[in-house]
Amino acid sequence: MNTENLLTVTNLNITFPSPKGDVSAACGVSFSLGKEKIGIVGESGSGKSVTGRAILRLLPPYAQVVCDEIRFKGEDLLTLSEKEMRRIRGKEISMVMQDPKYSLNPVRTVGHQIMEAYTIHRRVSQKEAKEKTLEMLAAVQIRNPKQVYNLYPHEVSGGMGQRIMIAMMLIPEPSLLIADEPTSALDVTVQLQVLAILDDLVTTRGMGLILISHDLELVASFCDRVIIMYGGRIMETINAADLHDSTHPYTRGLLNCLPKIEGGSTRLPVLKRDASWLDAHYNQHITGGSDASG
Amino acid sequence: MLLVDKLNIIFGHGKAKNHALKDVSFSVKKGESFGLVGESGSGKSTVLNCIAGLLQNWTGLIEVDGKTVHRRKRPIEFYRRVQMVFQDPYGSLHPRHTIDKTLKEPVAIHRLGNGNDRVAQVLKEVGLDPKFRFRFPHQLSGGQRQRVAIARALILEPEVLLLDEPTSALDVSIQAEVLNLLQDIREQRNLTYILVSHNLAVVSHMCENVTVMNRGQIVEKITKQQLQQDTPQNQYTRQLLLASRGYDRQAIDQFKEY
């Protein structure tokens, strides 16, 4: 683990107003990361995606974000204007979304879109940008970059679409990548191949990575540290290697209810939710106040 | 109970011709839980659609209980005995019908009568509170909707249940509940399951026999024991098994396309 802090989030609260009263999507979320791979895991509605989006200020305007500090490379992102935020997005922090089918522009070739991500942050000639794009396509292990450059999003497979998204997000050379369920729509083998590409690029370029996922086992085997969220709160932050020894009842419950290849066909233990998990003091008590944050 | 022999299906013509199923053959005994695993595009769902009658231009032989199933003309009794549960509980329920109406429709079609009692009974069986009976699908969570989808299939008292990725749209904690429910129902009613999934762990949990498919062909038929002891013969199956064990940087470099 690198001790140099890249991003620090302190006491992030997100509420969505609704006619039935405010819905709290994240409550008191704090974490920090350096140049490492960190995973945010939770079920649907646990607030993992809104946390990722809040960092880049990508939530809809009606969402109320109250936060003490989002410090990125010594700069507080909360104090930046919208124009300054545009400099951060893509160039410093970029985000890979879940489904390439909806995230790519259907009427532009993929090469054009990747090139745009590069030229928007850098003053370079068209020729140079195109060369860089082809290089990036090769880096995400697309075998024939020249051919793929001219394809439209509907002409590529899911796995290739996700590689294109990664290429697009990494071409401005950001120092932090937020990947929101980047591989959930893919087959298992392709999923691992895409993660391997991410892993290699993140390691060689010395970037930080936040991987948002619902797959606890996958995150545990891929990331350095894991943040487990439930009901908008962080249940615990734990080193990935220690995940299977976790004592938090929610983490245990999640791990136990997974069917296993080695397991018999006995009934699966069902997760019993406990309202006290959402109590602010409960998780401090169970993890002993200090967690594995770096 | 169910026999599929040399099932073939071709979509499209000319250049866009896609031979989606190539000589798929298998048989399922009564009361067995049969698993079909494969990645997307392997044809696993297409097999179910052929059996259910949703696809009609197949060639080959499908037998249910020793009787040949016709491609198009099937007796209404067939549809009562063979029912299907779909992947997406958000898309498979009519958004403007209450749960009660959704569940009563198959009863009316098959003229079973006694709809009210049947709905109450089946809701109880799938573990849904009676208060959900007059609600709409959008008022239910994903797991509850999938329970309704299972109830809709069960209300006809079928003998064969075709399950097309029944839990892949659900959270793991809800998945455990639905898998438990499916196992209980199978024991109580002595049902025959054909479970299609991309998740090896789910299939090995639910099924005694697992068939692996790739590119429209059956690659290997293995038992649950073989899967657990990690002894599949076929390279593709081995790779699939390795991939479902989590991220391992070294192993990924060995991955091949089959």
Coordinates of C-alpha atoms in Angstrom, one line a residue:
Chain A
M1 CA 0.0 0.0 0.0
N2 CA 1.3 3.4 -0.9
T3 CA 1.2 5.9 1.9
E4 CA 0.8 8.9 -0.3
N5 CA -2.8 10.1 -0.1
L6 CA -4.6 10.6 -3.4
L7 CA -8.1 11.1 -2.3
T8 CA -9.7 11.7 1.1
V9 CA -13.5 11.8 1.5
T10 CA -14.7 12.9 4.9
N11 CA -18.2 12.6 6.2
L12 CA -20.1 12.4 2.9
N13 CA -23.9 12.7 3.2
I14 CA -26.2 12.4 0.2
T15 CA -30.0 12.9 0.4
F16 CA -32.6 12.7 -2.3
P17 CA -35.7 14.7 -1.5
S18 CA -38.9 12.9 -2.2
P19 CA -42.6 13.5 -1.5
K20 CA -42.5 10.8 1.2
G21 CA -39.6 12.5 3.0
D22 CA -35.9 12.6 2.3
V23 CA -34.1 9.5 1.3
S24 CA -30.6 9.2 2.7
A25 CA -28.5 7.5 0.0
A26 CA -25.2 7.9 1.8
C27 CA -24.5 8.8 5.4
G28 CA -21.2 9.6 7.1
V29 CA -19.1 8.0 4.4
S30 CA -15.4 8.6 5.0
F31 CA -12.4 6.9 3.4
S32 CA -9.1 7.7 1.8
L33 CA -6.9 6.0 -0.8
G34 CA -3.5 6.2 -2.2
K35 CA -2.1 4.6 -5.3
E36 CA -3.9 1.3 -4.7
K37 CA -6.9 -0.7 -5.7
I38 CA -9.9 -0.2 -3.4
G39 CA -13.2 -1.9 -3.8
I40 CA -16.6 -0.6 -2.7
V41 CA -19.0 -3.5 -2.3
G42 CA -22.7 -3.6 -1.5
E43 CA -26.1 -4.7 -2.6
S44 CA -28.3 -2.6 -4.8
G45 CA -29.4 0.5 -2.9
S46 CA -26.4 0.5 -0.6
G47 CA -25.1 3.8 -1.9
K48 CA -22.0 2.6 -3.6
S49 CA -22.6 4.2 -7.0
V50 CA -23.8 7.5 -5.6
T51 CA -20.6 7.7 -3.6
G52 CA -18.6 7.3 -6.7
R53 CA -20.6 9.8 -8.6
A54 CA -20.6 12.3 -5.8
I55 CA -16.8 12.5 -6.0
L56 CA -17.0 13.7 -9.6
R57 CA -20.1 15.8 -8.8
L58 CA -22.1 13.8 -11.3
L59 CA -25.3 13.5 -9.3
P60 CA -28.5 15.2 -10.5
P61 CA -28.9 18.8 -9.2
Y62 CA -31.8 17.9 -6.8
A63 CA -29.5 15.6 -4.9
Q64 CA -28.3 17.3 -1.7
V65 CA -24.6 16.5 -1.1
V66 CA -23.3 17.6 2.3
C67 CA -19.7 16.8 2.9
D68 CA -16.9 18.0 5.1
E69 CA -14.2 17.5 2.5
I70 CA -13.4 15.7 -0.7
R71 CA -9.6 16.3 -0.9
F72 CA -7.9 15.2 -4.1
K73 CA -4.2 15.9 -4.4
G74 CA -4.4 18.5 -1.7
E75 CA -7.3 20.3 -3.5
D76 CA -10.8 20.4 -2.0
L77 CA -13.1 19.4 -4.9
L78 CA -16.1 20.9 -3.1
T79 CA -14.8 24.4 -3.4
L80 CA -14.2 24.2 -7.2
S81 CA -16.5 25.9 -9.7
E82 CA -18.2 23.9 -12.4
K83 CA -15.6 25.1 -14.9
E84 CA -12.7 24.0 -12.7
M85 CA -14.5 20.6 -12.2
R86 CA -14.4 20.1 -15.9
R87 CA -10.6 20.2 -15.7
I88 CA -10.7 17.5 -13.1
R89 CA -13.1 15.2 -14.8
G90 CA -11.4 12.9 -17.3
K91 CA -7.9 14.5 -16.9
E92 CA -7.5 13.8 -13.2
I93 CA -10.3 11.5 -12.2
S94 CA -12.2 9.5 -14.8
M95 CA -15.1 7.1 -14.5
V96 CA -15.9 3.8 -16.3
M97 CA -19.6 3.1 -16.4
Q98 CA -21.4 -0.2 -16.2
D99 CA -22.8 -0.6 -19.7
P100 CA -20.8 0.5 -22.8
K101 CA -24.0 0.2 -24.9
Y102 CA -25.4 3.3 -23.1
S103 CA -22.3 5.2 -22.4
L104 CA -20.9 5.5 -25.9
N105 CA -22.3 7.8 -28.5
P106 CA -24.1 5.5 -31.1
V107 CA -23.5 7.8 -34.1
R108 CA -19.8 8.4 -33.7
T109 CA -17.1 5.9 -34.4
V110 CA -15.3 4.6 -31.3
G111 CA -12.0 5.9 -32.5
H112 CA -13.4 9.3 -32.8
Q113 CA -14.8 9.2 -29.3
I114 CA -11.5 8.0 -27.8
M115 CA -9.6 10.7 -29.7
E116 CA -12.0 13.4 -28.4
A117 CA -11.3 12.4 -24.8
Y118 CA -7.6 13.1 -25.6
T119 CA -7.8 16.3 -27.6
I120 CA -10.2 17.9 -25.2
H121 CA -7.5 18.0 -22.5
R122 CA -4.4 18.4 -24.7
R123 CA -3.4 20.7 -27.5
V124 CA -2.2 18.2 -30.1
S125 CA -2.4 17.7 -33.8
Q126 CA -5.0 15.3 -35.3
K127 CA -2.3 13.0 -36.5
E128 CA -0.7 12.8 -33.1
A129 CA -4.0 12.2 -31.4
K130 CA -4.9 9.4 -33.8
E131 CA -1.6 7.7 -33.2
K132 CA -2.1 8.0 -29.5
T133 CA -5.6 6.5 -29.8
L134 CA -4.4 3.5 -31.8
E135 CA -1.7 3.0 -29.2
M136 CA -4.3 3.1 -26.4
L137 CA -6.5 0.6 -28.3
A138 CA -3.5 -1.7 -28.5
A139 CA -2.9 -1.2 -24.8
V140 CA -6.3 -2.5 -23.9
Q141 CA -5.5 -5.6 -26.0
I142 CA -7.6 -5.0 -29.0
R143 CA -5.8 -7.0 -31.7
N144 CA -6.6 -4.9 -34.7
P145 CA -6.7 -1.2 -33.5
K146 CA -6.9 0.2 -37.1
Q147 CA -10.0 -1.7 -37.9
V148 CA -11.7 -1.2 -34.6
Y149 CA -11.0 2.6 -34.8
N150 CA -13.6 2.9 -37.5
L151 CA -16.3 0.8 -35.9
Y152 CA -19.5 2.1 -34.4
P153 CA -20.5 1.1 -30.9
H154 CA -23.2 -1.3 -32.1
E155 CA -20.7 -3.2 -34.1
V156 CA -18.5 -4.2 -31.1
S157 CA -19.2 -6.9 -28.5
G158 CA -19.8 -6.2 -24.8
G159 CA -16.2 -7.1 -23.8
M160 CA -14.7 -5.0 -26.5
G161 CA -17.1 -2.1 -25.7
Q162 CA -15.9 -2.1 -22.1
R163 CA -12.2 -2.2 -23.3
I164 CA -13.0 0.8 -25.5
M165 CA -14.5 2.6 -22.5
I166 CA -11.4 1.9 -20.5
A167 CA -9.2 3.1 -23.3
M168 CA -11.3 6.3 -23.5
M169 CA -11.0 6.9 -19.8
L170 CA -7.3 6.2 -19.5
I171 CA -6.1 8.2 -22.6
P172 CA -6.0 11.5 -20.7
E173 CA -3.8 9.7 -18.2
P174 CA -5.8 10.4 -15.0
S175 CA -4.4 9.6 -11.6
L176 CA -7.6 8.1 -10.3
L177 CA -10.0 5.9 -12.0
I178 CA -13.5 5.1 -10.7
A179 CA -14.9 2.0 -12.2
D180 CA -18.6 1.6 -11.5
E181 CA -19.5 -2.1 -12.1
P182 CA -17.2 -2.2 -15.2
T183 CA -17.6 -5.9 -15.8
S184 CA -21.0 -6.9 -14.4
A185 CA -22.5 -7.2 -17.9
L186 CA -19.7 -9.5 -19.2
D187 CA -19.1 -13.2 -19.2
V188 CA -16.8 -14.5 -16.4
T189 CA -13.7 -15.1 -18.6
V190 CA -14.1 -11.8 -20.4
Q191 CA -14.7 -10.1 -17.1
L192 CA -11.4 -11.3 -15.7
Q193 CA -9.6 -10.4 -18.9
V194 CA -10.9 -6.8 -18.7
L195 CA -10.0 -6.6 -15.0
A196 CA -6.5 -7.9 -15.9
I197 CA -6.1 -5.0 -18.4
L198 CA -7.3 -2.5 -15.8
D199 CA -4.9 -4.0 -13.2
D200 CA -1.9 -3.9 -15.6
L201 CA -2.5 -0.3 -16.6
V202 CA -3.2 0.9 -13.1
T203 CA 0.0 -0.7 -11.9
T204 CA 2.3 0.5 -14.6
R205 CA 0.9 4.1 -14.6
G206 CA 0.8 4.3 -10.8
M207 CA -2.9 5.2 -10.6
G208 CA -5.5 4.8 -7.9
L209 CA -8.5 2.7 -8.6
I210 CA -11.9 2.6 -7.0
L211 CA -13.8 -0.5 -8.2
I212 CA -17.5 -0.4 -7.4
S213 CA -19.1 -3.8 -7.5
H214 CA -21.7 -6.1 -6.0
D215 CA -19.5 -9.2 -6.3
L216 CA -17.8 -9.6 -3.0
E217 CA -15.6 -12.6 -4.0
L218 CA -14.3 -10.9 -7.1
V219 CA -13.5 -7.7 -5.3
A220 CA -11.7 -9.6 -2.6
S221 CA -9.5 -11.3 -5.1
F222 CA -8.8 -8.2 -7.1
C223 CA -8.5 -5.2 -4.8
D224 CA -6.1 -4.3 -1.9
R225 CA -8.8 -3.0 0.4
V226 CA -12.5 -3.4 0.5
I227 CA -15.2 -1.0 1.8
I228 CA -18.4 -2.8 2.5
M229 CA -21.5 -0.6 2.4
Y230 CA -25.1 -1.2 3.5
G231 CA -28.0 1.2 3.6
G232 CA -25.8 4.2 2.7
R233 CA -23.3 3.5 5.5
I234 CA -19.9 2.0 5.6
M235 CA -20.1 -1.3 7.5
E236 CA -16.4 -1.9 7.5
T237 CA -13.2 -1.2 5.7
I238 CA -11.0 -4.3 5.6
N239 CA -7.9 -5.5 3.9
A240 CA -8.9 -7.8 1.1
A241 CA -6.7 -10.6 2.4
D242 CA -8.5 -10.5 5.7
L243 CA -12.0 -10.4 4.3
H244 CA -12.8 -14.1 4.9
D245 CA -11.9 -13.6 8.6
S246 CA -14.2 -10.6 9.0
T247 CA -16.3 -10.6 12.1
H248 CA -18.9 -8.0 11.0
P249 CA -22.3 -9.8 10.8
Y250 CA -23.2 -8.2 7.5
T251 CA -20.0 -9.2 5.8
R252 CA -20.3 -12.7 7.2
G253 CA -23.9 -12.9 6.1
L254 CA -23.0 -11.8 2.5
L255 CA -20.2 -14.4 2.3
N256 CA -22.3 -17.2 3.7
C257 CA -25.3 -16.7 1.4
L258 CA -23.2 -17.3 -1.7
P259 CA -23.6 -20.7 -3.3
K260 CA -20.3 -22.4 -3.6
I261 CA -19.1 -25.0 -6.1
E262 CA -17.7 -27.1 -3.3
G263 CA -20.8 -26.7 -1.1
G264 CA -23.5 -29.4 -0.8
S265 CA -27.0 -28.8 -1.9
T266 CA -28.1 -27.9 1.6
R267 CA -30.2 -24.8 2.1
L268 CA -28.2 -21.6 1.9
P269 CA -28.1 -19.4 5.0
V270 CA -30.2 -16.4 4.5
L271 CA -29.0 -12.9 5.4
K272 CA -30.8 -11.6 8.4
R273 CA -30.8 -7.9 8.4
D274 CA -30.3 -6.0 11.6
A275 CA -31.6 -2.5 12.1
S276 CA -28.7 -1.8 14.5
W277 CA -26.2 -2.0 11.6
L278 CA -27.4 1.4 10.5
D279 CA -26.7 2.9 13.9
A280 CA -23.7 5.2 13.6
H281 CA -22.0 3.8 16.7
Y282 CA -22.5 0.2 16.0
N283 CA -19.8 -0.2 13.3
Q284 CA -17.2 1.7 15.2
H285 CA -17.9 -0.6 18.1
I286 CA -17.5 -3.7 16.0
T287 CA -14.4 -2.7 14.1
G288 CA -12.8 -1.2 17.3
G289 CA -13.1 2.4 16.1
S290 CA -10.1 2.3 13.9
D291 CA -10.2 0.5 10.6
A292 CA -7.7 -0.4 7.9
S293 CA -7.8 3.0 6.2
G294 CA -4.5 4.1 4.8
Chain B
M1 CA -39.3 -37.1 -18.5
L2 CA -37.7 -35.0 -21.1
L3 CA -35.7 -36.0 -24.1
V4 CA -34.0 -33.7 -26.5
D5 CA -32.3 -35.3 -29.5
K6 CA -30.2 -33.7 -32.2
L7 CA -31.8 -30.3 -31.7
N8 CA -30.7 -27.8 -34.4
I9 CA -31.7 -24.3 -35.1
I10 CA -30.5 -21.8 -37.6
F11 CA -31.2 -18.0 -37.5
G12 CA -30.8 -15.7 -40.5
H13 CA -29.7 -16.4 -44.1
G14 CA -26.7 -16.1 -46.2
K15 CA -23.8 -14.2 -44.7
A16 CA -25.7 -13.5 -41.4
K17 CA -26.5 -17.2 -41.0
N18 CA -26.1 -18.3 -37.4
H19 CA -26.2 -22.0 -36.6
A20 CA -27.2 -21.4 -33.0
L21 CA -27.7 -25.0 -31.8
K22 CA -25.7 -27.8 -33.3
D23 CA -27.0 -31.4 -32.5
V24 CA -27.9 -30.7 -28.9
S25 CA -29.0 -33.9 -27.2
F26 CA -29.7 -34.7 -23.6
S27 CA -32.3 -36.4 -21.4
V28 CA -33.7 -35.4 -18.0
K29 CA -35.2 -37.9 -15.6
K30 CA -38.3 -37.2 -13.6
G31 CA -37.6 -35.3 -10.5
E32 CA -34.1 -34.4 -11.7
S33 CA -32.6 -31.0 -11.6
F34 CA -30.6 -30.5 -14.8
G35 CA -28.2 -27.6 -15.3
L36 CA -27.1 -25.9 -18.5
V37 CA -24.1 -23.7 -18.2
G38 CA -22.5 -21.5 -20.8
E39 CA -21.4 -18.0 -21.6
S40 CA -23.5 -15.5 -23.5
G41 CA -24.1 -16.7 -27.1
S42 CA -23.7 -20.4 -26.2
G43 CA -27.3 -21.2 -27.0
K44 CA -28.3 -22.2 -23.5
S45 CA -31.4 -20.0 -23.4
T46 CA -32.3 -21.0 -27.0
V47 CA -32.6 -24.6 -25.9
L48 CA -35.2 -23.6 -23.3
N49 CA -37.0 -21.4 -25.8
C50 CA -37.3 -24.4 -28.2
I51 CA -38.7 -26.7 -25.5
A52 CA -41.1 -24.0 -24.3
G53 CA -42.4 -23.4 -27.8
L54 CA -41.2 -19.9 -28.0
L55 CA -39.1 -20.8 -31.0
Q56 CA -40.6 -22.9 -33.7
N57 CA -38.2 -23.3 -36.6
W58 CA -36.0 -26.0 -35.0
T59 CA -35.3 -29.4 -36.2
G60 CA -34.7 -32.6 -34.2
L61 CA -36.8 -34.3 -31.6
I62 CA -38.2 -33.2 -28.3
E63 CA -40.1 -35.7 -26.2
V64 CA -42.0 -35.0 -22.9
D65 CA -43.0 -38.1 -21.0
G66 CA -42.5 -40.3 -24.0
K67 CA -44.7 -38.2 -26.3
T68 CA -43.2 -36.3 -29.2
V69 CA -43.6 -32.5 -28.9
H70 CA -44.8 -30.9 -32.2
R71 CA -43.0 -27.8 -33.3
R72 CA -46.1 -25.6 -33.7
K73 CA -49.3 -27.4 -32.8
R74 CA -49.1 -28.4 -29.1
P75 CA -52.1 -29.4 -26.9
I76 CA -53.0 -26.9 -24.2
E77 CA -52.1 -29.6 -21.7
F78 CA -48.4 -29.3 -22.7
Y79 CA -48.3 -25.7 -21.6
R80 CA -49.8 -26.6 -18.3
R81 CA -47.3 -29.2 -17.6
V82 CA -44.2 -27.3 -18.8
Q83 CA -43.8 -23.8 -17.4
M84 CA -41.0 -21.3 -17.6
V85 CA -39.5 -18.6 -15.3
F86 CA -37.7 -15.8 -17.0
Q87 CA -34.5 -14.0 -16.1
D88 CA -35.7 -10.4 -15.6
P89 CA -38.5 -10.0 -13.0
Y90 CA -38.8 -6.4 -14.1
G91 CA -39.7 -7.3 -17.6
S92 CA -41.7 -10.5 -17.3
L93 CA -44.7 -9.1 -15.3
H94 CA -47.4 -7.0 -16.8
P95 CA -46.9 -3.5 -15.3
R96 CA -50.5 -2.6 -15.3
H97 CA -51.9 -5.8 -13.9
T98 CA -52.1 -6.5 -10.2
I99 CA -50.4 -9.6 -8.9
D100 CA -53.8 -11.1 -8.5
K101 CA -54.7 -10.5 -12.1
T102 CA -51.3 -11.8 -13.4
L103 CA -51.8 -15.0 -11.4
K104 CA -55.4 -15.6 -12.4
E105 CA -54.8 -15.3 -16.1
P106 CA -53.2 -18.7 -16.6
V107 CA -55.9 -20.2 -14.4
A108 CA -58.6 -18.8 -16.7
I109 CA -56.8 -19.9 -19.8
H110 CA -56.5 -23.4 -18.7
R111 CA -60.0 -23.4 -17.2
L112 CA -58.8 -24.8 -13.9
G113 CA -61.4 -22.9 -11.9
N114 CA -61.3 -21.9 -8.2
G115 CA -59.0 -19.0 -9.0
N116 CA -59.2 -17.2 -5.7
D117 CA -58.2 -20.1 -3.6
R118 CA -55.4 -21.0 -6.0
V119 CA -53.9 -17.6 -5.9
A120 CA -54.0 -17.5 -2.1
Q121 CA -52.5 -20.9 -1.9
V122 CA -49.6 -20.2 -4.4
L123 CA -48.7 -16.9 -2.7
K124 CA -48.4 -18.7 0.5
E125 CA -46.2 -21.3 -1.1
V126 CA -43.7 -18.8 -2.5
G127 CA -43.6 -17.0 0.8
L128 CA -45.4 -13.8 -0.2
D129 CA -47.6 -12.0 2.3
P130 CA -51.3 -11.9 1.2
K131 CA -51.1 -8.1 1.4
F132 CA -49.1 -8.1 -1.9
R133 CA -51.9 -9.7 -3.8
F134 CA -53.6 -6.5 -5.0
R135 CA -50.4 -4.6 -5.6
F136 CA -48.7 -3.8 -8.9
P137 CA -45.3 -5.1 -9.9
H138 CA -43.6 -1.7 -9.4
Q139 CA -44.6 -1.7 -5.8
L140 CA -42.5 -4.9 -5.2
S141 CA -38.8 -5.4 -4.9
G142 CA -36.8 -7.6 -7.4
G143 CA -36.9 -10.6 -5.2
Q144 CA -40.6 -10.3 -4.5
R145 CA -41.2 -10.0 -8.3
Q146 CA -39.2 -13.1 -9.0
R147 CA -41.4 -14.9 -6.4
V148 CA -44.5 -13.7 -8.3
A149 CA -42.9 -15.1 -11.5
I150 CA -42.4 -18.4 -9.9
A151 CA -45.9 -18.4 -8.5
R152 CA -47.3 -17.7 -11.9
A153 CA -45.6 -20.8 -13.2
L154 CA -46.5 -22.9 -10.2
I155 CA -50.2 -22.0 -10.1
L156 CA -50.8 -24.4 -13.1
E157 CA -49.3 -27.3 -11.1
P158 CA -46.7 -28.0 -13.8
E159 CA -44.4 -31.0 -13.8
V160 CA -41.4 -29.4 -15.6
L161 CA -40.1 -26.0 -14.7
L162 CA -37.8 -24.3 -17.2
L163 CA -35.7 -21.7 -15.3
D164 CA -33.8 -19.2 -17.4
E165 CA -31.3 -17.5 -15.2
P166 CA -33.8 -17.1 -12.4
T167 CA -31.5 -15.3 -10.0
S168 CA -29.0 -13.4 -12.1
A169 CA -30.8 -10.1 -11.8
L170 CA -30.9 -10.3 -8.0
D171 CA -28.6 -9.4 -5.1
V172 CA -26.7 -12.3 -3.6
S173 CA -28.7 -12.2 -0.4
I174 CA -32.0 -12.4 -2.3
Q175 CA -30.5 -15.0 -4.6
A176 CA -30.0 -17.3 -1.6
E177 CA -33.7 -16.9 -0.7
V178 CA -34.9 -17.6 -4.2
L179 CA -32.6 -20.6 -4.6
N180 CA -33.9 -22.0 -1.2
L181 CA -37.5 -21.5 -2.3
L182 CA -36.8 -23.3 -5.6
Q183 CA -35.3 -26.2 -3.8
D184 CA -38.1 -26.5 -1.3
I185 CA -40.8 -26.4 -4.0
R186 CA -39.0 -29.1 -6.0
E187 CA -38.9 -31.4 -3.0
Q188 CA -42.6 -30.7 -2.1
R189 CA -44.0 -31.1 -5.6
N190 CA -41.4 -33.6 -7.1
L191 CA -40.8 -31.2 -10.0
T192 CA -38.3 -31.6 -12.8
Y193 CA -36.0 -28.5 -13.3
I194 CA -34.0 -27.4 -16.2
L195 CA -31.9 -24.6 -14.9
V196 CA -30.0 -22.3 -17.3
S197 CA -27.3 -20.1 -15.8
H198 CA -23.9 -18.6 -16.5
N199 CA -23.0 -19.0 -12.8
L200 CA -21.3 -22.3 -12.1
A201 CA -21.7 -22.0 -8.4
V202 CA -25.5 -21.6 -8.7
V203 CA -25.8 -24.6 -11.1
S204 CA -23.6 -26.8 -8.9
H205 CA -25.6 -25.8 -5.9
M206 CA -28.9 -26.7 -7.5
C207 CA -28.2 -29.5 -10.0
E208 CA -27.0 -33.1 -9.9
N209 CA -26.0 -33.1 -13.5
V210 CA -24.4 -30.2 -15.3
T211 CA -24.1 -29.8 -19.1
V212 CA -21.6 -27.2 -20.4
M213 CA -22.4 -25.5 -23.7
N214 CA -20.2 -23.3 -25.9
R215 CA -21.0 -21.9 -29.4
G216 CA -24.2 -23.9 -29.7
Q217 CA -22.7 -27.2 -28.9
I218 CA -22.6 -29.4 -25.8
V219 CA -19.0 -29.4 -24.7
E220 CA -19.2 -31.7 -21.7
K221 CA -21.7 -33.4 -19.4
I222 CA -20.4 -33.7 -15.9
T223 CA -21.8 -34.6 -12.5
K224 CA -21.9 -32.4 -9.5
Q225 CA -19.2 -34.6 -7.9
Q226 CA -16.8 -34.1 -10.8
L227 CA -17.3 -30.4 -10.7
Q228 CA -16.6 -30.3 -6.9
Q229 CA -13.5 -32.5 -7.2
D230 CA -12.3 -30.2 -10.0
T231 CA -11.9 -33.0 -12.5
P232 CA -13.7 -31.9 -15.7
Q233 CA -11.9 -33.3 -18.8
N234 CA -12.7 -30.6 -21.2
Q235 CA -10.4 -27.6 -21.5
Y236 CA -13.2 -25.1 -21.9
T237 CA -15.0 -26.4 -18.7
R238 CA -11.7 -26.1 -16.8
Q239 CA -11.2 -22.5 -17.9
L240 CA -14.8 -21.7 -16.9
L241 CA -14.2 -23.3 -13.5
L242 CA -11.0 -21.4 -13.0
A243 CA -12.7 -18.1 -14.0
S244 CA -15.4 -18.6 -11.5
R245 CA -12.9 -18.9 -8.7
G246 CA -12.1 -15.2 -8.7
Y247 CA -9.3 -12.9 -10.0
D248 CA -5.9 -14.5 -10.5
R249 CA -3.5 -12.5 -12.7
Q250 CA -1.4 -15.4 -13.8
A251 CA -4.3 -17.7 -14.7
I252 CA -5.8 -15.0 -17.0
D253 CA -2.9 -15.0 -19.3
Q254 CA -3.6 -18.7 -20.1
F255 CA -7.2 -18.0 -21.1
K256 CA -8.0 -19.0 -24.7
E257 CA -11.0 -18.6 -26.9
Y258 CA -12.8 -21.9 -27.5

